[in-house]
Amino acid sequence: MAILVIAEHDNNTLKGATLNTITAAQQMGDELHLLVAGSNCQAAAEAASKVNGISKVITADNTAYEHQLAENFAKLVTELGKDYSHIVAPATTTGKNFMPRVAALLDVAQISDITAVESADSFQRPIYAGNAIATVQSLDPIKVITVRSTGFDAAGESNSAEITSIDSAHDAGISAFVSEEMAQSDRPELTAAKVVISGGRGMGNGENFALLEQVADKLGAAVGASRAAVDAGFVPNDMQVGQTGKIVAPELYIAVGISGAIQHLAGMKDSKVIVAINKDEEAPIFSVADYGLVADLFDVMPELQQKL
């Protein structure tokens, strides 16, 4: 049987996490179908058809799916998913919202946040904040899986898959999209940035994050924060990196004034190169850092900016 991959998109372009999810799905089987459900989403479907490994793109174009409301979306995915061996989606906010509903409606177990595929029915996923890796085998007839995008490379885009459309409109009538406020920034999005510089409780206050922003502008980096900094009110919670925040794996991660609690490490330890700046030489962050600098960040950051 084929594998159904759920595309995440903005009705015009695919989100990067979808490409990583497709790579994971390719390790489960050969025939991949990609569902693009939205409103006026033909551009996203055409972009999806170019992704390597996809045999067919299925579009469901209806206003009920414009904002991928979980109550509506889960009904569509459940209806289509009955004919597939696997249903796979990114482990993003959207995926974590509708996929458990799909698993419940199909009466199967969900396998969440996989980071490796061992076979068509066996997968690896982190547990205990990433301190241990569990190998999970599913004997369910339909595997419902979310994929941690940092565990897989992005699929290439040189394909030409066929595009088919279905007439399906599931409006559960129990939720409605009201509005969204998008944070505007000239910097790259946190989960997609190649360089991330994050600050922790050691920053002292929100105004001192300007030290990080000045360096970030020189490096073309995104700015993140630890939960301690967010809980202290230094910065908004959409900047949080960690187990309960955003999972990142940039080419370079710079942790400034971050002690390195286990929950924070779970969100960034897959970064290619990790640099830690902290005046406490016993800070746990140094255990995962490739480069560590024991120094006062208020001395180091202005000097770093000057040298850059």
Short mmCIF file of C-alpha atoms in Angstrom, two decimals:
data_model
loop_
_atom_site.label_atom_id
_atom_site.label_comp_id
_atom_site.label_asym_id
_atom_site.label_seq_id
_atom_site.Cartn_x
_atom_site.Cartn_y
_atom_site.Cartn_z
CA MET A 1 0.00 0.00 0.00
CA ALA A 2 1.02 3.59 -0.59
CA ILE A 3 2.00 6.19 2.02
CA LEU A 4 0.03 9.41 2.51
CA VAL A 5 2.13 12.44 3.43
CA ILE A 6 0.32 15.55 4.66
CA ALA A 7 1.74 18.77 3.25
CA GLU A 8 1.99 21.87 5.40
CA HIS A 9 1.72 25.06 3.36
CA ASP A 10 0.37 28.61 3.23
CA ASN A 11 -1.77 27.92 0.12
CA ASN A 12 1.06 29.24 -2.07
CA THR A 13 4.29 27.53 -1.02
CA LEU A 14 5.24 24.42 0.91
CA LYS A 15 6.64 24.77 4.42
CA GLY A 16 10.19 23.46 4.79
CA ALA A 17 9.17 20.78 7.31
CA THR A 18 7.18 19.04 4.58
CA LEU A 19 10.36 18.35 2.59
CA ASN A 20 12.02 16.75 5.62
CA THR A 21 8.91 14.65 6.24
CA ILE A 22 8.95 13.38 2.66
CA THR A 23 12.54 12.18 3.14
CA ALA A 24 11.42 10.22 6.21
CA ALA A 25 8.44 8.75 4.35
CA GLN A 26 10.69 7.57 1.50
CA GLN A 27 12.44 5.30 4.01
CA MET A 28 9.10 3.64 4.82
CA GLY A 29 8.03 2.76 1.28
CA ASP A 30 8.34 3.56 -2.40
CA GLU A 31 4.96 5.00 -3.37
CA LEU A 32 4.25 8.38 -1.78
CA HIS A 33 1.11 10.45 -2.24
CA LEU A 34 1.12 14.04 -0.97
CA LEU A 35 -2.09 15.67 0.25
CA VAL A 36 -2.33 19.42 -0.29
CA ALA A 37 -5.54 20.64 1.35
CA GLY A 38 -6.35 24.32 1.46
CA SER A 39 -8.20 27.12 -0.29
CA ASN A 40 -7.00 28.40 -3.67
CA CYS A 41 -3.97 26.17 -3.11
CA GLN A 42 -3.12 25.30 -6.71
CA ALA A 43 0.25 27.05 -6.45
CA ALA A 44 1.16 24.92 -3.44
CA ALA A 45 0.07 21.78 -5.31
CA GLU A 46 2.28 22.67 -8.26
CA ALA A 47 5.22 23.24 -5.94
CA ALA A 48 4.49 19.88 -4.29
CA SER A 49 4.53 18.06 -7.64
CA LYS A 50 8.19 19.03 -8.08
CA VAL A 51 9.37 17.32 -4.88
CA ASN A 52 11.43 14.19 -5.45
CA GLY A 53 9.92 10.92 -4.31
CA ILE A 54 6.28 11.96 -4.73
CA SER A 55 4.22 9.72 -7.05
CA LYS A 56 1.00 11.72 -6.91
CA VAL A 57 -0.26 14.99 -5.46
CA ILE A 58 -3.85 15.02 -4.17
CA THR A 59 -5.50 18.42 -3.78
CA ALA A 60 -8.56 19.21 -1.71
CA ASP A 61 -9.45 22.82 -2.48
CA ASN A 62 -12.17 24.12 -0.20
CA THR A 63 -12.63 27.04 2.17
CA ALA A 64 -13.07 24.55 5.03
CA TYR A 65 -9.34 23.78 4.78
CA GLU A 66 -8.04 27.32 4.26
CA HIS A 67 -6.43 27.52 7.71
CA GLN A 68 -6.05 23.76 8.29
CA LEU A 69 -8.34 23.79 11.30
CA ALA A 70 -7.75 20.50 13.08
CA GLU A 71 -11.45 19.66 13.50
CA ASN A 72 -12.05 19.86 9.74
CA PHE A 73 -8.68 18.62 8.58
CA ALA A 74 -8.73 15.46 10.70
CA LYS A 75 -11.97 14.31 9.07
CA LEU A 76 -10.46 14.70 5.59
CA VAL A 77 -7.24 12.90 6.47
CA THR A 78 -9.13 10.08 8.17
CA GLU A 79 -11.36 9.61 5.13
CA LEU A 80 -8.39 9.42 2.75
CA GLY A 81 -6.05 7.61 5.14
CA LYS A 82 -8.11 4.42 5.30
CA ASP A 83 -6.62 3.41 1.94
CA TYR A 84 -2.98 3.84 3.03
CA SER A 85 -0.47 1.89 5.10
CA HIS A 86 1.07 5.03 6.64
CA ILE A 87 -0.14 8.58 7.30
CA VAL A 88 2.82 10.89 7.87
CA ALA A 89 2.95 14.57 8.83
CA PRO A 90 5.49 17.05 10.22
CA ALA A 91 5.63 17.28 14.03
CA THR A 92 4.81 20.98 13.92
CA THR A 93 2.10 22.85 15.80
CA THR A 94 -0.36 21.98 13.03
CA GLY A 95 0.67 18.33 12.83
CA LYS A 96 0.54 17.89 16.59
CA ASN A 97 -2.98 19.31 16.54
CA PHE A 98 -4.74 17.20 13.91
CA MET A 99 -2.76 13.93 13.81
CA PRO A 100 -3.83 12.65 17.28
CA ARG A 101 -7.43 13.19 16.15
CA VAL A 102 -6.75 11.12 13.04
CA ALA A 103 -5.25 8.31 15.13
CA ALA A 104 -8.26 8.35 17.45
CA LEU A 105 -10.75 8.27 14.59
CA LEU A 106 -8.88 5.34 13.00
CA ASP A 107 -8.54 3.64 16.42
CA VAL A 108 -4.77 3.20 16.12
CA ALA A 109 -1.80 4.41 18.16
CA GLN A 110 0.12 7.48 17.04
CA ILE A 111 3.92 7.40 16.88
CA SER A 112 5.14 10.92 17.60
CA ASP A 113 8.28 12.87 16.79
CA ILE A 114 10.26 10.13 15.03
CA THR A 115 13.92 10.93 14.29
CA ALA A 116 14.88 7.74 12.39
CA VAL A 117 13.22 4.98 10.37
CA GLU A 118 14.47 1.44 10.95
CA SER A 119 11.89 -0.31 8.78
CA ALA A 120 8.35 0.12 7.53
CA ASP A 121 7.00 -0.60 11.02
CA SER A 122 9.87 0.34 13.36
CA PHE A 123 10.95 3.86 14.24
CA GLN A 124 13.15 5.76 16.68
CA ARG A 125 11.85 8.63 18.78
CA PRO A 126 13.38 10.64 21.66
CA ILE A 127 12.05 10.20 25.20
CA TYR A 128 12.97 11.75 28.56
CA ALA A 129 13.70 15.12 26.94
CA GLY A 130 15.98 13.49 24.41
CA ASN A 131 18.17 11.69 26.97
CA ALA A 132 17.12 8.31 25.60
CA ILE A 133 16.00 7.03 22.22
CA ALA A 134 13.12 4.54 22.12
CA THR A 135 12.72 2.11 19.23
CA VAL A 136 9.00 1.67 18.64
CA GLN A 137 7.36 -1.02 16.51
CA SER A 138 3.78 -0.62 15.35
CA LEU A 139 1.58 -3.58 14.40
CA ASP A 140 -1.40 -1.35 13.55
CA PRO A 141 -2.76 -1.74 10.00
CA ILE A 142 -2.35 2.02 9.50
CA LYS A 143 0.67 3.78 10.98
CA VAL A 144 -0.03 7.37 12.05
CA ILE A 145 3.32 9.14 12.39
CA THR A 146 4.64 12.64 13.02
CA VAL A 147 8.21 13.45 11.99
CA ARG A 148 10.71 15.67 13.77
CA SER A 149 12.05 17.60 10.81
CA THR A 150 15.53 18.12 12.31
CA GLY A 151 16.15 14.36 12.08
CA PHE A 152 15.98 14.23 8.26
CA ASP A 153 17.42 16.14 5.31
CA ALA A 154 15.07 18.03 3.01
CA ALA A 155 13.94 16.29 -0.17
CA GLY A 156 15.10 17.72 -3.48
CA GLU A 157 12.82 19.36 -6.04
CA SER A 158 13.30 18.12 -9.61
CA ASN A 159 10.23 15.91 -9.99
CA SER A 160 7.05 16.14 -12.07
CA ALA A 161 4.33 14.19 -10.29
CA GLU A 162 0.73 14.06 -11.47
CA ILE A 163 -1.81 16.27 -9.70
CA THR A 164 -5.33 15.02 -9.01
CA SER A 165 -8.14 16.79 -7.17
CA ILE A 166 -10.88 15.48 -4.93
CA ASP A 167 -14.24 17.01 -4.03
CA SER A 168 -14.29 16.83 -0.28
CA ALA A 169 -15.60 19.35 2.21
CA HIS A 170 -15.61 18.50 5.89
CA ASP A 171 -16.74 21.38 8.05
CA ALA A 172 -17.19 20.09 11.58
CA GLY A 173 -18.90 23.32 12.55
CA ILE A 174 -17.32 23.37 16.00
CA SER A 175 -14.42 25.76 15.38
CA ALA A 176 -13.78 28.84 13.31
CA PHE A 177 -10.72 30.82 12.33
CA VAL A 178 -10.84 34.27 13.91
CA SER A 179 -7.54 36.00 13.20
CA GLU A 180 -3.79 35.73 13.41
CA GLU A 181 -1.07 38.24 14.16
CA MET A 182 2.20 37.50 12.44
CA ALA A 183 5.41 38.71 14.04
CA GLN A 184 7.25 40.87 11.52
CA SER A 185 11.01 40.53 11.35
CA ASP A 186 13.78 41.01 8.82
CA ARG A 187 15.59 38.08 10.40
CA PRO A 188 15.06 34.47 9.24
CA GLU A 189 12.42 32.30 10.90
CA LEU A 190 13.80 30.50 13.94
CA THR A 191 13.26 26.89 12.82
CA ALA A 192 14.57 27.55 9.29
CA ALA A 193 17.62 29.72 10.09
CA LYS A 194 21.12 28.43 9.38
CA VAL A 195 22.47 30.42 12.33
CA VAL A 196 20.68 30.89 15.66
CA ILE A 197 21.86 32.94 18.63
CA SER A 198 19.92 32.47 21.85
CA GLY A 199 19.95 34.16 25.24
CA GLY A 200 19.05 32.86 28.67
CA ARG A 201 18.43 34.11 32.18
CA GLY A 202 21.99 35.44 32.21
CA MET A 203 20.92 38.24 29.86
CA GLY A 204 19.45 39.98 32.91
CA ASN A 205 16.56 41.69 31.12
CA GLY A 206 14.87 42.07 27.76
CA GLU A 207 16.77 45.23 26.83
CA ASN A 208 20.05 43.33 26.92
CA PHE A 209 18.83 41.09 24.08
CA ALA A 210 19.91 44.00 21.87
CA LEU A 211 23.45 42.63 22.36
CA LEU A 212 22.35 39.43 20.63
CA GLU A 213 20.37 41.22 17.95
CA GLN A 214 23.39 43.29 16.92
CA VAL A 215 25.47 40.14 16.46
CA ALA A 216 22.55 38.38 14.75
CA ASP A 217 22.32 41.15 12.18
CA LYS A 218 26.00 40.68 11.35
CA LEU A 219 25.54 36.90 10.96
CA GLY A 220 22.12 36.88 9.29
CA ALA A 221 20.93 34.86 12.27
CA ALA A 222 17.65 34.27 14.04
CA VAL A 223 17.36 35.17 17.73
CA GLY A 224 16.03 32.64 20.23
CA ALA A 225 15.74 32.29 23.99
CA SER A 226 15.62 29.73 26.75
CA ARG A 227 12.43 29.07 28.69
CA ALA A 228 13.94 30.82 31.71
CA ALA A 229 14.28 34.03 29.68
CA VAL A 230 10.75 33.70 28.35
CA ASP A 231 9.25 32.95 31.78
CA ALA A 232 11.09 35.97 33.19
CA GLY A 233 9.33 38.13 30.62
CA PHE A 234 12.51 39.14 28.78
CA VAL A 235 11.18 38.12 25.33
CA PRO A 236 7.94 36.71 23.82
CA ASN A 237 7.35 32.96 23.91
CA ASP A 238 7.57 32.53 20.12
CA MET A 239 11.35 32.89 20.58
CA GLN A 240 11.60 29.92 22.94
CA VAL A 241 13.91 27.07 21.96
CA GLY A 242 13.55 23.79 23.82
CA GLN A 243 11.40 20.79 24.59
CA THR A 244 8.30 22.95 25.06
CA GLY A 245 9.38 25.53 22.49
CA LYS A 246 10.83 25.24 19.00
CA ILE A 247 13.17 22.45 17.94
CA VAL A 248 16.08 23.83 15.91
CA ALA A 249 19.09 22.28 14.21
CA PRO A 250 20.98 25.11 12.49
CA GLU A 251 24.50 24.91 11.13
CA LEU A 252 25.61 27.18 13.99
CA TYR A 253 23.95 27.63 17.39
CA ILE A 254 25.32 30.23 19.80
CA ALA A 255 24.04 29.98 23.39
CA VAL A 256 24.65 33.10 25.46
CA GLY A 257 23.99 33.17 29.19
CA ILE A 258 22.17 29.84 28.99
CA SER A 259 22.95 27.26 31.67
CA GLY A 260 21.72 24.40 29.53
CA ALA A 261 18.79 22.80 31.34
CA ILE A 262 17.86 19.43 29.90
CA GLN A 263 14.69 20.86 28.36
CA HIS A 264 16.68 23.45 26.42
CA LEU A 265 19.27 20.91 25.24
CA ALA A 266 16.45 18.77 23.84
CA GLY A 267 15.56 21.58 21.46
CA MET A 268 19.00 22.40 20.02
CA LYS A 269 21.53 19.63 20.57
CA ASP A 270 21.20 18.41 16.94
CA SER A 271 22.77 21.68 15.75
CA LYS A 272 25.85 21.11 13.59
CA VAL A 273 28.15 23.40 15.62
CA ILE A 274 27.31 24.63 19.12
CA VAL A 275 29.06 27.58 20.76
CA ALA A 276 28.42 28.35 24.45
CA ILE A 277 29.24 31.59 26.24
CA ASN A 278 28.73 31.48 30.00
CA LYS A 279 30.66 32.72 33.04
CA ASP A 280 29.85 29.49 34.95
CA GLU A 281 32.35 26.88 33.80
CA GLU A 282 30.18 24.15 35.37
CA ALA A 283 27.15 25.04 33.23
CA PRO A 284 25.62 21.92 31.58
CA ILE A 285 25.59 23.70 28.20
CA PHE A 286 29.34 23.07 27.92
CA SER A 287 28.72 19.31 27.85
CA VAL A 288 27.18 19.58 24.37
CA ALA A 289 29.14 22.58 23.06
CA ASP A 290 31.78 22.21 20.35
CA TYR A 291 33.30 25.51 21.48
CA GLY A 292 32.95 27.01 24.94
CA LEU A 293 33.96 30.42 26.23
CA VAL A 294 33.97 30.98 29.99
CA ALA A 295 33.49 34.72 30.23
CA ASP A 296 31.06 37.48 31.10
CA LEU A 297 28.66 37.92 28.16
CA PHE A 298 28.52 41.69 28.74
CA ASP A 299 32.24 41.85 27.95
CA VAL A 300 32.23 39.28 25.17
CA MET A 301 29.22 40.27 23.08
CA PRO A 302 30.30 43.89 22.31
CA GLU A 303 33.78 42.61 21.43
CA LEU A 304 32.32 39.85 19.24
CA GLN A 305 30.18 42.38 17.40
CA GLN A 306 33.18 44.65 16.87
CA LYS A 307 35.32 41.85 15.45
CA LEU A 308 32.53 40.68 13.14
#
